[in-house]
């Protein structure tokens, strides 16, 4: 987003105030709904209360009086909100505040398996396998796999920056601290299935795959109260049995990734080495012991790429 908030042009007052009042009502409802209640609004409310106590006295002058003043107050709110976002970004050492994603679509896009990612003899109705969500908005989706690193700073950082992400979890890596991912879920993160032990699924029998996928599905449901709708096979490897088992266990879709993020570089699936609307970005729960940086370092690096390229991060589950 631009560093300074856009200037709002106030509408010229018409001789009839009905349309203006309708516009103001909509703007003020939006302001209240977004948590942007103003000090001016409080002052005006206080003035009304005082006027009621002394009905013959003239009400005190409000700093934002009349329709034009209310619009000015709303614009001031937007500037304050943007200034707060910039301050949070600086506190977490981001070069720029993350761009704000547009509202999610009222109707989710139809997602099909990416060409070349089909399995042989696939019957209709299997969960689609895809790397990009078909959207026109400049949004991408951030996902984190496995659950090895449990950095409390990551929880705080993502919450304060309001960056949505999805987590795909393997039981053998999260079973020493289920509470960490409960905190993540409480912050709005959706928890997905990444198998019990992170095996190469095509090398397993049907029964072994079923144990890996369905047992993890049951464990996550019991532990976190909701059955995952999304499943990511380890290493991105799967076969027809994988998809049939996932469907039987309640999985609706199999998101893979178009790019992978590390603290010091990006790896790309596409030949143009670039982001595209709807791309899914993969990264992992890793720390300094395995990577050249912490989880906050990783977030700073990937958000610089995303923001510099003019993209916002949206919540995957709002689109799938």
mmCIF file of C-alpha atoms in Angstrom:
data_model
loop_
_atom_site.group_PDB
_atom_site.id
_atom_site.type_symbol
_atom_site.label_atom_id
_atom_site.label_comp_id
_atom_site.label_asym_id
_atom_site.label_seq_id
_atom_site.Cartn_x
_atom_site.Cartn_y
_atom_site.Cartn_z
ATOM 1 C CA UNK A 1 0.000 0.000 0.000
ATOM 2 C CA UNK A 2 1.146 3.592 -0.434
ATOM 3 C CA UNK A 3 3.044 4.965 2.515
ATOM 4 C CA UNK A 4 0.556 7.794 2.960
ATOM 5 C CA UNK A 5 -3.166 7.210 3.153
ATOM 6 C CA UNK A 6 -5.146 8.261 0.062
ATOM 7 C CA UNK A 7 -6.869 11.619 0.309
ATOM 8 C CA UNK A 8 -10.651 11.440 0.395
ATOM 9 C CA UNK A 9 -12.527 13.884 -1.843
ATOM 10 C CA UNK A 10 -15.629 15.108 -0.080
ATOM 11 C CA UNK A 11 -18.835 15.219 -2.119
ATOM 12 C CA UNK A 12 -20.348 18.602 -2.952
ATOM 13 C CA UNK A 13 -23.384 19.266 -0.782
ATOM 14 C CA UNK A 14 -26.641 18.945 -2.661
ATOM 15 C CA UNK A 15 -29.754 20.968 -1.974
ATOM 16 C CA UNK A 16 -31.480 17.828 -0.799
ATOM 17 C CA UNK A 17 -29.640 15.944 1.949
ATOM 18 C CA UNK A 18 -31.304 12.532 1.621
ATOM 19 C CA UNK A 19 -28.675 10.931 -0.684
ATOM 20 C CA UNK A 20 -25.842 12.422 1.377
ATOM 21 C CA UNK A 21 -27.327 11.009 4.565
ATOM 22 C CA UNK A 22 -27.565 7.580 2.948
ATOM 23 C CA UNK A 23 -23.892 7.704 1.960
ATOM 24 C CA UNK A 24 -22.920 8.831 5.438
ATOM 25 C CA UNK A 25 -24.915 6.061 7.044
ATOM 26 C CA UNK A 26 -23.139 3.452 4.940
ATOM 27 C CA UNK A 27 -19.711 4.931 5.673
ATOM 28 C CA UNK A 28 -20.328 5.154 9.389
ATOM 29 C CA UNK A 29 -21.623 1.570 9.557
ATOM 30 C CA UNK A 30 -18.476 0.454 7.752
ATOM 31 C CA UNK A 31 -16.330 2.417 10.170
ATOM 32 C CA UNK A 32 -18.010 0.885 13.208
ATOM 33 C CA UNK A 33 -17.849 -2.608 11.713
ATOM 34 C CA UNK A 34 -14.131 -2.296 11.043
ATOM 35 C CA UNK A 35 -13.401 -1.232 14.597
ATOM 36 C CA UNK A 36 -12.623 2.334 13.556
ATOM 37 C CA UNK A 37 -14.784 4.146 16.115
ATOM 38 C CA UNK A 38 -13.491 7.689 16.467
ATOM 39 C CA UNK A 39 -12.810 10.018 19.292
ATOM 40 C CA UNK A 40 -14.973 12.489 17.401
ATOM 41 C CA UNK A 41 -17.882 10.062 17.552
ATOM 42 C CA UNK A 42 -17.427 9.806 21.306
ATOM 43 C CA UNK A 43 -17.371 13.594 21.622
ATOM 44 C CA UNK A 44 -20.565 13.919 19.628
ATOM 45 C CA UNK A 45 -22.299 11.265 21.722
ATOM 46 C CA UNK A 46 -21.240 13.049 24.879
ATOM 47 C CA UNK A 47 -22.638 16.283 23.479
ATOM 48 C CA UNK A 48 -26.005 14.648 22.863
ATOM 49 C CA UNK A 49 -26.090 13.336 26.409
ATOM 50 C CA UNK A 50 -25.334 16.787 27.823
ATOM 51 C CA UNK A 51 -27.983 18.381 25.612
ATOM 52 C CA UNK A 52 -30.571 15.963 26.955
ATOM 53 C CA UNK A 53 -29.668 16.931 30.498
ATOM 54 C CA UNK A 54 -30.165 20.628 29.655
ATOM 55 C CA UNK A 55 -32.815 20.740 26.895
ATOM 56 C CA UNK A 56 -32.869 24.570 26.706
ATOM 57 C CA UNK A 57 -29.118 24.913 26.291
ATOM 58 C CA UNK A 58 -27.468 24.909 22.896
ATOM 59 C CA UNK A 59 -25.575 21.637 22.243
ATOM 60 C CA UNK A 60 -21.788 21.932 22.284
ATOM 61 C CA UNK A 61 -20.066 22.267 18.937
ATOM 62 C CA UNK A 62 -18.646 18.993 17.654
ATOM 63 C CA UNK A 63 -15.242 18.904 15.973
ATOM 64 C CA UNK A 64 -16.809 17.070 13.006
ATOM 65 C CA UNK A 65 -20.248 18.578 12.491
ATOM 66 C CA UNK A 66 -22.577 17.898 9.604
ATOM 67 C CA UNK A 67 -22.340 15.457 6.691
ATOM 68 C CA UNK A 68 -19.058 16.837 5.359
ATOM 69 C CA UNK A 69 -17.547 16.698 8.839
ATOM 70 C CA UNK A 70 -18.593 13.076 9.287
ATOM 71 C CA UNK A 71 -16.876 12.174 6.022
ATOM 72 C CA UNK A 72 -13.769 14.003 7.193
ATOM 73 C CA UNK A 73 -13.877 12.035 10.450
ATOM 74 C CA UNK A 74 -14.115 8.795 8.527
ATOM 75 C CA UNK A 75 -11.108 9.776 6.385
ATOM 76 C CA UNK A 76 -9.185 10.617 9.548
ATOM 77 C CA UNK A 77 -9.974 7.160 10.889
ATOM 78 C CA UNK A 78 -8.588 5.529 7.766
ATOM 79 C CA UNK A 79 -5.366 7.501 8.143
ATOM 80 C CA UNK A 80 -5.056 6.429 11.781
ATOM 81 C CA UNK A 81 -5.628 2.777 10.884
ATOM 82 C CA UNK A 82 -2.986 2.920 8.157
ATOM 83 C CA UNK A 83 -0.522 4.657 10.483
ATOM 84 C CA UNK A 84 -1.048 1.882 13.043
ATOM 85 C CA UNK A 85 -0.406 -0.788 10.395
ATOM 86 C CA UNK A 86 2.827 0.912 9.379
ATOM 87 C CA UNK A 87 3.937 1.135 13.007
ATOM 88 C CA UNK A 88 3.325 -2.588 13.576
ATOM 89 C CA UNK A 89 5.263 -3.449 10.421
ATOM 90 C CA UNK A 90 8.216 -1.349 11.602
ATOM 91 C CA UNK A 91 8.130 -2.989 15.011
ATOM 92 C CA UNK A 92 8.537 -6.375 13.306
ATOM 93 C CA UNK A 93 11.254 -4.943 11.011
ATOM 94 C CA UNK A 94 9.282 -5.236 7.802
ATOM 95 C CA UNK A 95 10.308 -2.774 5.129
ATOM 96 C CA UNK A 96 6.662 -2.139 4.246
ATOM 97 C CA UNK A 97 3.311 -2.936 5.786
ATOM 98 C CA UNK A 98 1.666 -5.983 4.169
ATOM 99 C CA UNK A 99 -0.958 -5.110 1.595
ATOM 100 C CA UNK A 100 -4.557 -5.683 2.659
ATOM 101 C CA UNK A 101 -6.414 -8.460 0.838
ATOM 102 C CA UNK A 102 -9.829 -7.695 -0.641
ATOM 103 C CA UNK A 103 -12.911 -9.311 0.896
ATOM 104 C CA UNK A 104 -13.204 -13.025 0.021
ATOM 105 C CA UNK A 105 -15.576 -13.948 -2.789
ATOM 106 C CA UNK A 106 -19.229 -14.516 -1.964
ATOM 107 C CA UNK A 107 -19.037 -17.693 -4.047
ATOM 108 C CA UNK A 108 -15.861 -19.759 -3.905
ATOM 109 C CA UNK A 109 -14.168 -20.403 -7.260
ATOM 110 C CA UNK A 110 -14.477 -23.802 -8.909
ATOM 111 C CA UNK A 111 -11.176 -25.619 -8.446
ATOM 112 C CA UNK A 112 -10.084 -28.488 -10.657
ATOM 113 C CA UNK A 113 -6.968 -30.633 -10.781
ATOM 114 C CA UNK A 114 -4.066 -28.885 -12.476
ATOM 115 C CA UNK A 115 -3.221 -30.249 -15.899
ATOM 116 C CA UNK A 116 -0.449 -32.806 -15.581
ATOM 117 C CA UNK A 117 -1.294 -33.576 -11.961
ATOM 118 C CA UNK A 118 -4.014 -36.135 -12.745
ATOM 119 C CA UNK A 119 -3.830 -39.772 -11.659
ATOM 120 C CA UNK A 120 -4.524 -42.726 -13.938
ATOM 121 C CA UNK A 121 -8.040 -44.139 -13.985
ATOM 122 C CA UNK A 122 -9.321 -41.340 -11.789
ATOM 123 C CA UNK A 123 -13.014 -41.557 -11.146
ATOM 124 C CA UNK A 124 -15.116 -38.391 -10.861
ATOM 125 C CA UNK A 125 -15.304 -36.665 -7.521
ATOM 126 C CA UNK A 126 -11.761 -37.136 -6.273
ATOM 127 C CA UNK A 127 -10.295 -34.145 -4.368
ATOM 128 C CA UNK A 128 -8.684 -31.732 -6.858
ATOM 129 C CA UNK A 129 -4.906 -31.324 -6.776
ATOM 130 C CA UNK A 130 -3.836 -27.763 -7.520
ATOM 131 C CA UNK A 131 -1.050 -25.220 -7.024
ATOM 132 C CA UNK A 132 -2.979 -22.028 -7.762
ATOM 133 C CA UNK A 133 -6.507 -20.892 -6.942
ATOM 134 C CA UNK A 134 -8.301 -19.428 -9.996
ATOM 135 C CA UNK A 135 -8.740 -15.782 -8.976
ATOM 136 C CA UNK A 136 -8.170 -12.409 -10.632
ATOM 137 C CA UNK A 137 -7.321 -10.443 -7.483
ATOM 138 C CA UNK A 138 -3.642 -10.001 -6.688
ATOM 139 C CA UNK A 139 -3.702 -12.328 -3.698
ATOM 140 C CA UNK A 140 -1.549 -15.314 -2.770
ATOM 141 C CA UNK A 141 -1.867 -17.896 0.000
ATOM 142 C CA UNK A 142 0.754 -18.707 2.641
ATOM 143 C CA UNK A 143 0.968 -22.254 4.015
ATOM 144 C CA UNK A 144 3.316 -23.887 6.552
ATOM 145 C CA UNK A 145 4.049 -27.596 6.773
ATOM 146 C CA UNK A 146 4.856 -30.221 9.401
ATOM 147 C CA UNK A 147 5.065 -28.434 12.796
ATOM 148 C CA UNK A 148 8.654 -29.074 13.873
ATOM 149 C CA UNK A 149 9.465 -25.541 15.101
ATOM 150 C CA UNK A 150 7.130 -24.049 17.703
ATOM 151 C CA UNK A 151 8.250 -20.452 17.965
ATOM 152 C CA UNK A 152 5.939 -18.306 20.121
ATOM 153 C CA UNK A 153 7.212 -15.232 18.294
ATOM 154 C CA UNK A 154 5.624 -16.550 15.112
ATOM 155 C CA UNK A 155 2.189 -16.611 16.743
ATOM 156 C CA UNK A 156 2.567 -13.070 17.991
ATOM 157 C CA UNK A 157 4.024 -11.739 14.758
ATOM 158 C CA UNK A 158 1.363 -13.157 12.467
ATOM 159 C CA UNK A 159 -1.426 -12.015 14.782
ATOM 160 C CA UNK A 160 -0.127 -8.465 15.107
ATOM 161 C CA UNK A 161 0.529 -8.149 11.383
ATOM 162 C CA UNK A 162 -2.808 -9.832 10.590
ATOM 163 C CA UNK A 163 -1.227 -12.157 8.023
ATOM 164 C CA UNK A 164 -3.421 -15.223 7.360
ATOM 165 C CA UNK A 165 -1.841 -18.629 6.824
ATOM 166 C CA UNK A 166 -2.734 -22.322 6.881
ATOM 167 C CA UNK A 167 -0.866 -25.090 8.725
ATOM 168 C CA UNK A 168 -0.530 -28.694 7.499
ATOM 169 C CA UNK A 169 0.504 -30.833 10.449
ATOM 170 C CA UNK A 170 2.204 -34.205 10.946
ATOM 171 C CA UNK A 171 1.440 -35.934 14.246
ATOM 172 C CA UNK A 172 4.960 -37.132 15.020
ATOM 173 C CA UNK A 173 6.176 -33.514 15.033
ATOM 174 C CA UNK A 174 3.330 -31.847 16.920
ATOM 175 C CA UNK A 175 2.593 -34.460 19.589
ATOM 176 C CA UNK A 176 5.079 -32.925 22.028
ATOM 177 C CA UNK A 177 3.152 -29.640 22.112
ATOM 178 C CA UNK A 178 -0.431 -29.857 20.911
ATOM 179 C CA UNK A 179 -1.166 -26.652 22.823
ATOM 180 C CA UNK A 180 0.994 -24.538 20.528
ATOM 181 C CA UNK A 181 -1.215 -25.362 17.575
ATOM 182 C CA UNK A 182 -4.329 -24.836 19.699
ATOM 183 C CA UNK A 183 -3.094 -21.268 20.209
ATOM 184 C CA UNK A 184 -2.607 -21.023 16.470
ATOM 185 C CA UNK A 185 -6.137 -22.268 15.829
ATOM 186 C CA UNK A 186 -7.500 -19.788 18.382
ATOM 187 C CA UNK A 187 -5.913 -17.031 16.288
ATOM 188 C CA UNK A 188 -7.881 -18.110 13.217
ATOM 189 C CA UNK A 189 -5.408 -20.480 11.565
ATOM 190 C CA UNK A 190 -7.000 -23.537 9.935
ATOM 191 C CA UNK A 191 -5.168 -26.800 10.655
ATOM 192 C CA UNK A 192 -4.789 -29.271 7.798
ATOM 193 C CA UNK A 193 -3.710 -32.907 7.463
ATOM 194 C CA UNK A 194 -0.090 -33.772 6.570
ATOM 195 C CA UNK A 195 -0.150 -37.471 7.660
ATOM 196 C CA UNK A 196 1.030 -39.120 10.853
ATOM 197 C CA UNK A 197 4.703 -39.683 10.026
ATOM 198 C CA UNK A 198 5.391 -37.804 6.766
ATOM 199 C CA UNK A 199 6.122 -40.848 4.568
ATOM 200 C CA UNK A 200 6.444 -41.161 0.794
ATOM 201 C CA UNK A 201 2.853 -42.221 0.223
ATOM 202 C CA UNK A 202 3.101 -43.843 -3.241
ATOM 203 C CA UNK A 203 5.547 -46.345 -1.746
ATOM 204 C CA UNK A 204 2.975 -47.582 0.779
ATOM 205 C CA UNK A 205 0.191 -50.104 0.445
ATOM 206 C CA UNK A 206 -3.423 -48.983 0.395
ATOM 207 C CA UNK A 207 -3.840 -49.945 4.043
ATOM 208 C CA UNK A 208 -0.650 -48.158 5.095
ATOM 209 C CA UNK A 209 -1.716 -45.001 3.294
ATOM 210 C CA UNK A 210 -5.126 -45.202 4.928
ATOM 211 C CA UNK A 211 -3.521 -45.410 8.358
ATOM 212 C CA UNK A 212 -1.306 -42.388 7.663
ATOM 213 C CA UNK A 213 -4.077 -40.188 6.288
ATOM 214 C CA UNK A 214 -7.222 -41.283 8.116
ATOM 215 C CA UNK A 215 -5.615 -41.781 11.525
ATOM 216 C CA UNK A 216 -4.183 -38.262 11.351
ATOM 217 C CA UNK A 217 -7.583 -37.002 10.274
ATOM 218 C CA UNK A 218 -9.140 -38.584 13.366
ATOM 219 C CA UNK A 219 -6.418 -37.332 15.701
ATOM 220 C CA UNK A 220 -6.680 -33.752 14.493
ATOM 221 C CA UNK A 221 -10.455 -33.882 14.750
ATOM 222 C CA UNK A 222 -10.318 -35.206 18.323
ATOM 223 C CA UNK A 223 -7.581 -32.817 19.402
ATOM 224 C CA UNK A 224 -8.842 -29.618 17.745
ATOM 225 C CA UNK A 225 -12.553 -30.221 17.341
ATOM 226 C CA UNK A 226 -12.772 -29.940 13.569
ATOM 227 C CA UNK A 227 -12.044 -32.407 10.774
ATOM 228 C CA UNK A 228 -9.563 -30.983 8.248
ATOM 229 C CA UNK A 229 -11.024 -30.349 4.813
ATOM 230 C CA UNK A 230 -7.586 -29.899 3.211
ATOM 231 C CA UNK A 231 -4.808 -32.466 2.926
ATOM 232 C CA UNK A 232 -1.261 -32.043 1.656
ATOM 233 C CA UNK A 233 0.695 -35.220 0.870
ATOM 234 C CA UNK A 234 4.296 -35.200 2.088
ATOM 235 C CA UNK A 235 6.785 -34.017 -0.548
ATOM 236 C CA UNK A 236 3.791 -33.374 -2.809
ATOM 237 C CA UNK A 237 3.775 -37.051 -3.838
ATOM 238 C CA UNK A 238 0.548 -39.037 -4.239
ATOM 239 C CA UNK A 239 -1.199 -41.611 -6.401
ATOM 240 C CA UNK A 240 -4.777 -42.670 -7.069
ATOM 241 C CA UNK A 241 -5.030 -44.526 -3.764
ATOM 242 C CA UNK A 242 -3.939 -41.374 -1.919
ATOM 243 C CA UNK A 243 -6.798 -39.354 -3.381
ATOM 244 C CA UNK A 244 -9.396 -42.090 -2.903
ATOM 245 C CA UNK A 245 -8.394 -42.538 0.741
ATOM 246 C CA UNK A 246 -8.351 -38.792 1.346
ATOM 247 C CA UNK A 247 -11.853 -38.491 -0.078
ATOM 248 C CA UNK A 248 -13.104 -41.378 2.073
ATOM 249 C CA UNK A 249 -11.664 -39.644 5.169
ATOM 250 C CA UNK A 250 -13.499 -36.390 4.452
ATOM 251 C CA UNK A 251 -10.868 -34.411 2.562
ATOM 252 C CA UNK A 252 -12.271 -31.949 0.012
ATOM 253 C CA UNK A 253 -9.129 -30.695 -1.738
ATOM 254 C CA UNK A 254 -5.370 -31.265 -2.034
ATOM 255 C CA UNK A 255 -3.489 -27.954 -2.297
ATOM 256 C CA UNK A 256 0.153 -28.244 -3.321
ATOM 257 C CA UNK A 257 2.243 -25.127 -4.049
ATOM 258 C CA UNK A 258 3.528 -22.846 -6.797
ATOM 259 C CA UNK A 259 6.499 -21.488 -4.816
ATOM 260 C CA UNK A 260 8.474 -22.389 -1.702
ATOM 261 C CA UNK A 261 9.859 -19.812 0.730
ATOM 262 C CA UNK A 262 13.091 -19.972 2.731
ATOM 263 C CA UNK A 263 14.666 -17.293 4.942
ATOM 264 C CA UNK A 264 17.227 -16.457 2.263
ATOM 265 C CA UNK A 265 15.575 -17.312 -1.080
ATOM 266 C CA UNK A 266 12.499 -18.467 -2.970
ATOM 267 C CA UNK A 267 12.130 -21.555 -5.140
ATOM 268 C CA UNK A 268 9.621 -21.491 -7.986
ATOM 269 C CA UNK A 269 7.592 -24.106 -9.804
ATOM 270 C CA UNK A 270 6.849 -21.943 -12.853
ATOM 271 C CA UNK A 271 9.425 -21.153 -15.513
ATOM 272 C CA UNK A 272 8.947 -17.390 -15.202
ATOM 273 C CA UNK A 273 10.119 -17.541 -11.544
ATOM 274 C CA UNK A 274 7.351 -15.213 -10.453
ATOM 275 C CA UNK A 275 4.120 -14.967 -8.475
ATOM 276 C CA UNK A 276 0.689 -15.079 -10.070
ATOM 277 C CA UNK A 277 -2.797 -14.326 -8.711
ATOM 278 C CA UNK A 278 -3.948 -17.209 -6.524
ATOM 279 C CA UNK A 279 -0.544 -18.876 -6.118
ATOM 280 C CA UNK A 280 -0.029 -21.042 -3.047
ATOM 281 C CA UNK A 281 3.288 -20.529 -1.231
ATOM 282 C CA UNK A 282 4.781 -23.335 0.837
ATOM 283 C CA UNK A 283 7.135 -22.952 3.745
ATOM 284 C CA UNK A 284 7.913 -25.023 6.848
ATOM 285 C CA UNK A 285 8.025 -24.716 10.610
ATOM 286 C CA UNK A 286 11.799 -24.462 10.959
ATOM 287 C CA UNK A 287 14.276 -22.600 13.150
ATOM 288 C CA UNK A 288 17.914 -21.607 13.291
ATOM 289 C CA UNK A 289 19.036 -25.180 13.905
ATOM 290 C CA UNK A 290 18.002 -26.126 10.364
ATOM 291 C CA UNK A 291 17.713 -22.822 8.496
ATOM 292 C CA UNK A 292 19.648 -19.597 8.210
ATOM 293 C CA UNK A 293 17.142 -17.736 10.313
ATOM 294 C CA UNK A 294 14.206 -17.862 12.689
ATOM 295 C CA UNK A 295 10.518 -18.076 11.844
ATOM 296 C CA UNK A 296 10.183 -14.261 12.062
ATOM 297 C CA UNK A 297 13.160 -13.992 9.697
ATOM 298 C CA UNK A 298 11.337 -16.270 7.293
ATOM 299 C CA UNK A 299 8.145 -14.195 7.484
ATOM 300 C CA UNK A 300 10.082 -10.981 6.867
ATOM 301 C CA UNK A 301 11.763 -12.486 3.817
ATOM 302 C CA UNK A 302 8.665 -13.967 2.197
ATOM 303 C CA UNK A 303 6.538 -10.898 2.942
ATOM 304 C CA UNK A 304 9.105 -8.662 1.288
ATOM 305 C CA UNK A 305 8.793 -10.720 -1.890
ATOM 306 C CA UNK A 306 4.996 -10.784 -1.741
ATOM 307 C CA UNK A 307 4.564 -7.089 -0.954
ATOM 308 C CA UNK A 308 7.228 -5.855 -3.370
ATOM 309 C CA UNK A 309 5.470 -7.739 -6.157
ATOM 310 C CA UNK A 310 2.183 -6.045 -5.292
ATOM 311 C CA UNK A 311 0.360 -8.979 -3.713
ATOM 312 C CA UNK A 312 -1.625 -9.379 -0.515
ATOM 313 C CA UNK A 313 -1.924 -12.593 1.512
ATOM 314 C CA UNK A 314 -5.463 -13.998 1.726
ATOM 315 C CA UNK A 315 -6.845 -16.924 3.703
ATOM 316 C CA UNK A 316 -6.811 -20.102 1.620
ATOM 317 C CA UNK A 317 -9.909 -21.574 3.256
ATOM 318 C CA UNK A 318 -11.956 -18.528 2.197
ATOM 319 C CA UNK A 319 -11.408 -19.561 -1.425
ATOM 320 C CA UNK A 320 -11.345 -23.379 -1.290
#
